[in-house]
Every structure is written in structure tokens, then in C-alpha cells.
CSV table of C-alpha atoms in Angstrom, one decimal:
chain,number,residue,atom,x,y,z
A,1,MET,CA,100.9,106.0,109.6
A,2,ALA,CA,100.5,102.4,109.0
A,3,ASP,CA,104.9,102.0,109.9
A,4,ASP,CA,103.9,103.6,113.3
A,5,LEU,CA,101.3,101.1,113.6
A,6,ALA,CA,104.0,98.1,112.6
A,7,GLU,CA,107.0,99.5,115.1
A,8,SER,CA,104.3,99.5,117.8
A,9,LEU,CA,102.6,96.7,117.0
A,10,GLN,CA,106.4,95.0,117.1
A,11,SER,CA,106.9,96.7,120.4
A,12,LEU,CA,103.8,95.1,122.0
A,13,PHE,CA,104.4,91.8,120.2
A,14,THR,CA,108.2,92.0,121.8
A,15,SER,CA,107.1,93.8,125.2
A,16,VAL,CA,104.0,90.9,125.7
A,17,SER,CA,106.8,87.7,124.3
A,18,SER,CA,109.7,89.5,127.2
A,19,MET,CA,107.1,89.4,130.2
A,20,VAL,CA,106.2,85.7,128.6
A,21,LYS,CA,109.1,84.5,128.6
A,22,SER,CA,110.6,86.3,132.3
A,23,GLU,CA,107.1,84.4,133.6
A,24,LEU,CA,108.1,81.1,132.4
A,25,GLN,CA,111.5,81.8,133.3
A,26,GLY,CA,110.5,82.5,137.4
A,27,THR,CA,108.0,79.4,137.4
A,28,ASN,CA,111.1,77.3,136.0
A,29,ASN,CA,113.6,78.9,138.9
A,30,GLN,CA,110.8,78.2,141.2
A,31,LEU,CA,110.5,73.9,140.1
A,32,ASP,CA,114.0,74.6,140.5
A,33,LEU,CA,114.4,75.4,143.8
A,34,LEU,CA,111.3,73.1,144.5
A,35,GLU,CA,113.6,70.6,143.0
A,36,LYS,CA,116.6,71.2,144.7
A,37,MET,CA,114.7,71.4,147.5
A,38,ASN,CA,112.8,68.1,147.0
A,39,LEU,CA,116.5,66.8,146.7
A,40,ARG,CA,117.0,67.7,149.7
A,41,VAL,CA,114.2,66.1,151.9
A,42,ALA,CA,114.8,63.0,150.2
A,43,SER,CA,118.5,62.8,151.4
A,44,GLU,CA,117.8,63.6,155.2
A,45,TYR,CA,114.7,61.1,155.0
A,46,ASP,CA,117.2,58.4,153.9
A,47,ASP,CA,119.9,60.2,157.0
A,48,MET,CA,116.8,59.1,159.3
A,49,GLY,CA,115.9,56.1,157.9
A,50,ASP,CA,119.7,55.2,158.8
A,51,VAL,CA,119.6,56.3,162.0
A,52,ALA,CA,116.5,54.4,162.8
A,53,SER,CA,118.0,51.2,161.4
A,54,GLY,CA,121.0,51.8,163.8
A,55,LEU,CA,119.0,52.5,166.6
A,56,ARG,CA,117.0,49.6,166.5
A,57,VAL,CA,119.8,47.2,166.3
A,58,PHE,CA,120.8,48.8,168.9
A,59,ALA,CA,117.7,48.7,170.8
A,60,GLU,CA,117.6,44.6,169.8
A,61,GLN,CA,121.1,44.5,171.4
A,62,MET,CA,120.3,46.4,174.6
A,63,LYS,CA,117.2,43.5,175.1
A,64,CYS,CA,119.8,40.5,174.5
A,65,LYS,CA,122.1,42.5,177.2
A,66,SER,CA,119.0,43.5,179.7
A,67,GLY,CA,117.8,39.9,179.4
A,68,GLY,CA,121.1,38.5,181.0
A,69,LEU,CA,121.2,40.8,183.5
A,70,ASP,CA,117.7,39.7,185.0
A,71,GLU,CA,119.1,36.8,186.9
A,72,PHE,CA,121.8,40.0,188.2
A,73,VAL,CA,118.2,42.1,189.6
A,74,GLY,CA,116.4,38.7,190.9
A,75,GLN,CA,119.8,38.6,193.0
A,76,MET,CA,120.1,41.9,193.6
A,77,ASP,CA,116.6,42.6,195.2
A,78,ALA,CA,116.9,39.0,197.2
A,79,ILE,CA,119.7,41.0,199.0
A,80,GLU,CA,118.3,44.2,199.5
A,81,LYS,CA,115.4,42.8,201.5
A,82,GLN,CA,118.3,40.3,203.1
A,83,VAL,CA,119.6,43.6,204.2
A,84,SER,CA,116.1,45.4,205.1
A,85,GLU,CA,115.7,41.8,207.4
A,86,PHE,CA,119.4,42.6,208.6
A,87,GLU,CA,118.3,46.4,209.3
A,88,ALA,CA,115.1,45.4,211.2
A,89,VAL,CA,117.0,43.1,213.4
A,90,ILE,CA,120.5,45.2,214.5
A,91,SER,CA,117.2,48.2,215.2
A,92,VAL,CA,115.3,45.3,217.0
A,93,LEU,CA,119.3,44.4,218.9
A,94,ASP,CA,119.9,48.7,219.7
A,95,ARG,CA,117.7,48.9,222.1
A,96,ILE,CA,117.7,46.2,224.0
């Protein structure tokens, strides 16, 4: 009877040990997955930072280039005004 009790307790402890080991392994697997996900997200954020930095440089270049175009925009506005005035004159002349 003592042998049966000892075997039962041994079986119980083995089962509990296996259960705890399985639970810990599952938790360990989840933590490994979380670590991989964190590394992946960190990599994505690094890539986004690189893109943002490139966009900032591009925006600065465009700002410099657009400053050079301001003179031409002013000239185009003046030409557009002159064309409108000519159209008005032509319209008046067509009526005569």
C-alpha cells in the first residue's frame, strides 16, 4: 500500500512538473514572439525615420527651388494681367 501511495505521489509530482514545464514553455514562446515583434516594429520605425529624414531634405530642396520660381510667378501674373487687358481691348474693338 505504501508503494502504491509512493507511485501515485511520484506520478502526481511528475504530472504537475510536466504541467508547470509546459506552462513555462508556453510563456517563454510568447515572450520570444513578443521580442521578435518588438524588433520588427523597431526596424520599421527606423525605416520610417529614414524616410522622414529624406522627405525633410526633399522639402528643403523644393523650398529653395520654389524661391527661385517666385520671380517667374510674378512675371506670369503680370503677363496674365496684360492678356486680360488685351482681351478687354479686343472685345471693345470687336464691337466697333
